[in-house]
Short mmCIF file of C-alpha atoms in Angstrom, two decimals:
data_model
loop_
_atom_site.label_atom_id
_atom_site.label_comp_id
_atom_site.label_asym_id
_atom_site.label_seq_id
_atom_site.Cartn_x
_atom_site.Cartn_y
_atom_site.Cartn_z
CA MET A 3 40.30 -19.46 -102.88
CA LYS A 4 37.25 -21.53 -103.94
CA LYS A 5 37.08 -24.62 -101.77
CA PHE A 6 36.82 -27.82 -103.38
CA PHE A 7 35.10 -29.92 -100.81
CA LYS A 8 33.28 -28.34 -97.91
CA ILE A 9 32.44 -30.46 -94.69
CA THR A 10 29.03 -29.08 -94.82
CA VAL A 11 28.38 -30.25 -98.25
CA LEU A 12 29.51 -33.37 -97.73
CA ALA A 13 27.66 -34.05 -94.57
CA SER A 14 24.39 -32.80 -96.45
CA ALA A 15 25.19 -35.28 -99.39
CA VAL A 16 25.38 -38.30 -96.82
CA SER A 17 22.49 -37.06 -95.01
CA LEU A 18 20.45 -37.04 -98.16
CA LEU A 19 21.62 -40.07 -99.64
CA ALA A 20 20.12 -41.85 -96.84
CA ALA A 21 16.71 -40.95 -98.13
CA CYS A 22 17.55 -43.16 -101.35
CA GLY A 23 16.90 -46.40 -99.57
CA GLN A 24 19.00 -49.54 -99.97
CA GLU A 25 16.35 -51.22 -101.99
CA ALA A 26 17.33 -49.18 -105.00
CA GLN A 27 21.19 -50.58 -104.70
CA ALA A 28 19.87 -54.26 -103.80
CA ASP A 29 17.88 -54.29 -107.19
CA LYS A 30 19.37 -52.14 -109.85
CA ALA A 31 17.48 -53.95 -112.55
CA THR A 32 14.27 -52.91 -111.30
CA ASP A 33 12.51 -49.93 -113.24
CA ILE A 34 12.65 -46.83 -111.18
CA LYS A 35 9.30 -45.71 -112.52
CA ALA A 36 7.57 -48.75 -111.17
CA TYR A 37 8.56 -47.67 -107.29
CA SER A 38 6.20 -45.95 -105.20
CA GLU A 39 5.97 -42.18 -105.17
CA ASP A 40 8.09 -41.82 -102.03
CA GLN A 41 10.69 -44.49 -103.46
CA GLN A 42 10.67 -42.13 -106.80
CA ALA A 43 11.37 -39.25 -104.42
CA ALA A 44 13.89 -40.62 -102.61
CA TYR A 45 15.85 -41.79 -106.02
CA ALA A 46 15.18 -38.01 -107.44
CA ILE A 47 17.20 -36.55 -104.13
CA GLY A 48 19.88 -39.29 -104.50
CA SER A 49 20.47 -38.55 -108.00
CA ILE A 50 20.47 -34.73 -107.57
CA VAL A 51 22.80 -35.00 -104.81
CA ALA A 52 25.23 -37.10 -106.99
CA ARG A 53 25.21 -34.69 -109.66
CA ASN A 54 26.17 -32.11 -107.43
CA LEU A 55 29.50 -33.99 -106.82
CA VAL A 56 30.21 -34.83 -110.43
CA ALA A 57 31.70 -31.50 -111.48
CA PRO A 58 34.18 -31.05 -108.49
CA LEU A 59 35.42 -34.65 -108.81
CA LYS A 60 36.06 -34.28 -112.63
CA ARG A 61 37.93 -31.10 -112.05
CA GLN A 62 40.05 -32.70 -109.42
CA GLU A 63 40.53 -35.77 -112.00
CA GLU A 64 41.52 -33.19 -114.53
CA LEU A 65 44.42 -31.51 -111.79
CA GLY A 66 45.65 -35.05 -111.33
CA ALA A 67 43.96 -35.93 -108.00
CA PRO A 68 41.22 -38.24 -108.85
CA LEU A 69 39.39 -39.80 -105.87
CA ASP A 70 38.24 -43.20 -105.81
CA LYS A 71 34.61 -43.33 -106.08
CA THR A 72 34.54 -47.03 -104.74
CA ILE A 73 35.95 -45.38 -101.38
CA ILE A 74 33.33 -42.50 -101.68
CA VAL A 75 30.52 -45.00 -101.64
CA GLN A 76 32.11 -46.76 -98.73
CA GLY A 77 32.14 -43.69 -96.77
CA ILE A 78 28.27 -43.04 -97.56
CA THR A 79 27.64 -46.57 -96.84
CA ASP A 80 29.43 -46.18 -93.59
CA ALA A 81 27.66 -43.26 -92.49
CA LEU A 82 24.31 -44.72 -93.44
CA ASN A 83 25.01 -47.50 -91.31
CA GLU A 84 26.49 -45.31 -88.45
CA THR A 85 29.95 -47.14 -88.67
CA THR A 86 32.08 -44.21 -89.65
CA GLN A 87 35.80 -45.00 -89.14
CA LEU A 88 36.99 -41.63 -88.59
CA SER A 89 35.84 -39.12 -85.73
CA ASP A 90 34.43 -35.70 -86.89
CA GLU A 91 37.72 -34.03 -86.08
CA GLU A 92 39.37 -36.46 -88.16
CA LEU A 93 36.98 -35.97 -91.09
CA GLN A 94 37.72 -32.22 -90.69
CA ALA A 95 41.54 -32.55 -90.73
CA VAL A 96 41.34 -34.86 -93.82
CA LEU A 97 39.52 -32.69 -95.83
CA LYS A 98 41.12 -29.64 -94.88
CA ALA A 99 44.46 -31.25 -95.96
CA TYR A 100 42.84 -32.17 -99.14
CA ASP A 101 41.55 -28.68 -99.81
CA GLU A 102 44.95 -27.29 -99.28
CA LYS A 103 46.29 -29.67 -101.75
CA MET A 104 43.67 -29.10 -104.35
CA ASN A 105 44.19 -25.32 -104.01
CA THR A 106 47.64 -25.78 -104.84
CA LEU A 107 47.18 -27.67 -108.04
CA SER A 108 44.58 -25.35 -109.09
CA THR A 109 46.88 -22.17 -108.49
CA GLU A 110 49.60 -23.96 -110.53
CA ALA A 111 47.11 -25.17 -113.32
CA ALA A 112 45.97 -21.36 -113.81
CA ARG A 113 49.76 -20.40 -113.91
CA VAL A 114 50.41 -22.87 -116.82
CA GLU A 115 47.22 -22.04 -118.76
CA SER A 116 48.01 -18.32 -118.31
CA GLU A 117 51.25 -19.02 -119.55
CA LYS A 118 49.95 -20.96 -122.38
CA ALA A 119 47.30 -18.32 -123.36
CA GLN A 120 50.13 -15.78 -123.43
CA ALA A 121 52.29 -17.84 -125.89
CA ASP A 122 49.45 -18.52 -127.87
CA ALA A 123 48.50 -14.93 -128.22
CA VAL A 124 51.94 -13.85 -129.27
CA ASN A 125 51.88 -16.63 -132.02
CA PHE A 126 48.48 -15.64 -133.07
CA PHE A 127 48.98 -11.81 -133.46
CA ALA A 128 52.19 -12.42 -135.23
CA GLU A 129 50.60 -14.83 -138.01
CA ASN A 130 47.37 -12.70 -138.09
CA GLY A 131 49.16 -9.67 -138.96
CA LYS A 132 50.55 -10.98 -141.99
CA LYS A 133 46.94 -11.68 -143.70
CA GLU A 134 45.82 -9.70 -146.32
CA GLY A 135 43.14 -7.10 -145.03
CA ILE A 136 44.50 -7.15 -141.36
CA THR A 137 45.68 -3.94 -139.83
CA THR A 138 47.60 -3.66 -136.86
CA THR A 139 47.36 -0.53 -134.69
CA ASP A 140 50.31 1.07 -132.43
CA SER A 141 48.60 -0.55 -129.57
CA GLY A 142 48.34 -3.96 -130.64
CA LEU A 143 44.84 -4.11 -131.66
CA GLN A 144 44.16 -5.82 -134.95
CA TYR A 145 41.22 -5.41 -137.20
CA GLU A 146 39.40 -6.06 -140.58
CA VAL A 147 36.92 -4.26 -142.15
CA LEU A 148 34.22 -6.84 -143.12
CA THR A 149 31.52 -4.22 -144.52
CA ALA A 150 32.85 -0.66 -145.05
CA GLY A 151 30.03 1.99 -143.91
CA THR A 152 29.41 5.50 -144.93
CA GLY A 153 28.23 7.07 -141.90
CA ASP A 154 30.05 9.37 -139.56
CA VAL A 155 32.70 7.97 -137.45
CA ALA A 156 32.62 7.37 -133.84
CA LYS A 157 34.58 9.22 -131.33
CA PRO A 158 36.03 7.47 -128.19
CA SER A 159 33.49 9.90 -125.98
CA ASP A 160 30.51 8.81 -128.07
CA THR A 161 27.75 6.62 -126.93
CA VAL A 162 26.80 3.96 -129.84
CA THR A 163 24.44 1.21 -130.52
CA VAL A 164 25.82 -1.93 -131.86
CA HIS A 165 25.52 -5.75 -132.95
CA TYR A 166 28.40 -7.65 -131.75
CA THR A 167 29.72 -11.46 -131.25
CA GLY A 168 32.65 -12.17 -128.80
CA SER A 169 34.51 -15.32 -128.85
CA LEU A 170 37.79 -16.46 -127.87
CA LEU A 171 40.74 -18.00 -130.11
CA ASP A 172 39.22 -21.30 -130.04
CA GLY A 173 35.88 -20.12 -130.96
CA LYS A 174 33.97 -20.43 -128.14
CA VAL A 175 31.28 -17.55 -128.28
CA PHE A 176 31.01 -15.85 -124.65
CA ASP A 177 28.82 -13.26 -125.43
CA SER A 178 26.54 -11.95 -128.53
CA SER A 179 24.02 -9.54 -128.81
CA VAL A 180 22.90 -11.07 -132.12
CA GLU A 181 22.13 -14.19 -130.73
CA ARG A 182 20.08 -12.33 -127.83
CA GLY A 183 18.09 -10.49 -130.95
CA GLU A 184 18.88 -7.18 -129.32
CA PRO A 185 21.67 -4.51 -130.13
CA ALA A 186 23.55 -3.03 -127.40
CA THR A 187 23.95 0.50 -126.33
CA PHE A 188 26.79 1.91 -124.35
CA ALA A 189 29.60 4.85 -123.94
CA LEU A 190 32.86 3.78 -125.57
CA ASN A 191 34.74 5.26 -122.65
CA ARG A 192 33.18 2.99 -120.41
CA VAL A 193 34.44 -0.32 -122.00
CA ILE A 194 37.53 -2.06 -122.38
CA PRO A 195 40.51 -0.30 -124.35
CA GLY A 196 40.47 -2.68 -127.44
CA TRP A 197 36.63 -1.73 -127.83
CA THR A 198 36.98 2.02 -127.30
CA GLU A 199 39.73 2.20 -129.98
CA GLY A 200 38.47 -0.37 -132.26
CA VAL A 201 34.82 0.98 -132.59
CA ALA A 202 36.29 4.71 -132.74
CA LEU A 203 37.73 3.70 -136.04
CA MET A 204 34.38 2.55 -137.69
CA ASN A 205 31.68 4.75 -139.56
CA VAL A 206 28.37 4.04 -139.18
CA GLY A 207 26.91 0.96 -141.09
CA SER A 208 30.26 -0.57 -141.11
CA LYS A 209 31.28 -4.12 -139.83
CA TYR A 210 34.72 -4.61 -138.31
CA LYS A 211 36.52 -7.80 -136.86
CA LEU A 212 38.42 -6.82 -133.90
CA TYR A 213 41.43 -8.86 -132.77
CA ILE A 214 42.02 -7.71 -129.06
CA PRO A 215 45.11 -8.41 -127.23
CA SER A 216 44.71 -9.30 -123.45
CA GLU A 217 46.23 -6.14 -122.34
CA LEU A 218 43.49 -4.19 -124.18
CA GLY A 219 40.92 -6.46 -122.94
CA TYR A 220 40.59 -8.24 -119.36
CA GLY A 221 44.31 -8.70 -118.70
CA ALA A 222 45.33 -11.42 -116.15
CA GLN A 223 42.49 -11.28 -114.36
CA GLY A 224 40.28 -12.27 -117.07
CA ALA A 225 36.44 -12.07 -116.69
CA GLY A 226 34.31 -14.61 -115.03
CA ALA A 227 34.32 -18.42 -115.93
CA ASP A 228 33.81 -17.51 -119.77
CA ILE A 229 36.77 -15.37 -120.28
CA PRO A 230 40.25 -16.90 -118.73
CA PRO A 231 43.06 -14.80 -117.83
CA ASN A 232 45.37 -13.46 -120.65
CA SER A 233 42.67 -14.09 -123.34
CA THR A 234 42.55 -12.91 -126.69
CA LEU A 235 39.31 -11.60 -127.63
CA VAL A 236 37.45 -11.59 -131.30
CA PHE A 237 34.71 -9.45 -131.67
CA GLU A 238 32.55 -9.15 -134.72
CA VAL A 239 31.20 -5.75 -134.40
CA GLU A 240 28.44 -3.78 -136.46
CA LEU A 241 28.19 0.02 -135.61
CA LEU A 242 24.49 0.81 -136.04
CA GLU A 243 24.21 4.48 -134.55
CA ILE A 244 25.82 7.24 -132.80
CA ALA A 245 23.61 8.54 -130.24
CA GLY A 246 22.39 12.07 -130.86
CA GLN A 247 22.55 11.67 -134.55
CA GLU A 248 19.55 11.75 -136.68
CA LYS A 249 18.77 8.67 -138.16
#
């Protein structure tokens, strides 16, 4: 489980913030560009360190366990003045306990999000399957023919060249060969089941929209930060070529 706070990170933050100098805080109205080169470097270091804390602080707030930024500043100030009110052992114990709390909250949040994604998928496929032009296969895959091609039909064992754009139900694009400006080539038996089945329905020159349920996609594991667990995937796929065929 990913740690939200690491003692080494906080220790580094405190030590680097020491380089910021207390003059900048004493006179916030002063234009930083008017500072000396060394002072600007100190300011830059402090800014970068603070930015590294923004994302975890926002995540903790989202999980219902916000940290008081005023007290964070107090901790940094005390450390700079060598008047820290907790021993190293106490600091480690406090951060360890908070880490455990955040991991518990994160696990619960992931469970709730996963269950919501499953419920949303059930509703989506039920309604989407009623639309004109949508075909539902025995596996639960749904597809829509955007452009009907006249070439050969791909087989699950074929290697194909395609252009595609993949998104989530909320419209967020997580991958696109179209945006990269370069088509992708791969063996159909080496991709997610929804792709293997969907592209094997297509003729060369056709363009389909595939609606892939999570069990035919990345399932309960998801795929990195871009594809959460139990995500329904929506792909627009254009089949350009089947390997080994004459163009």
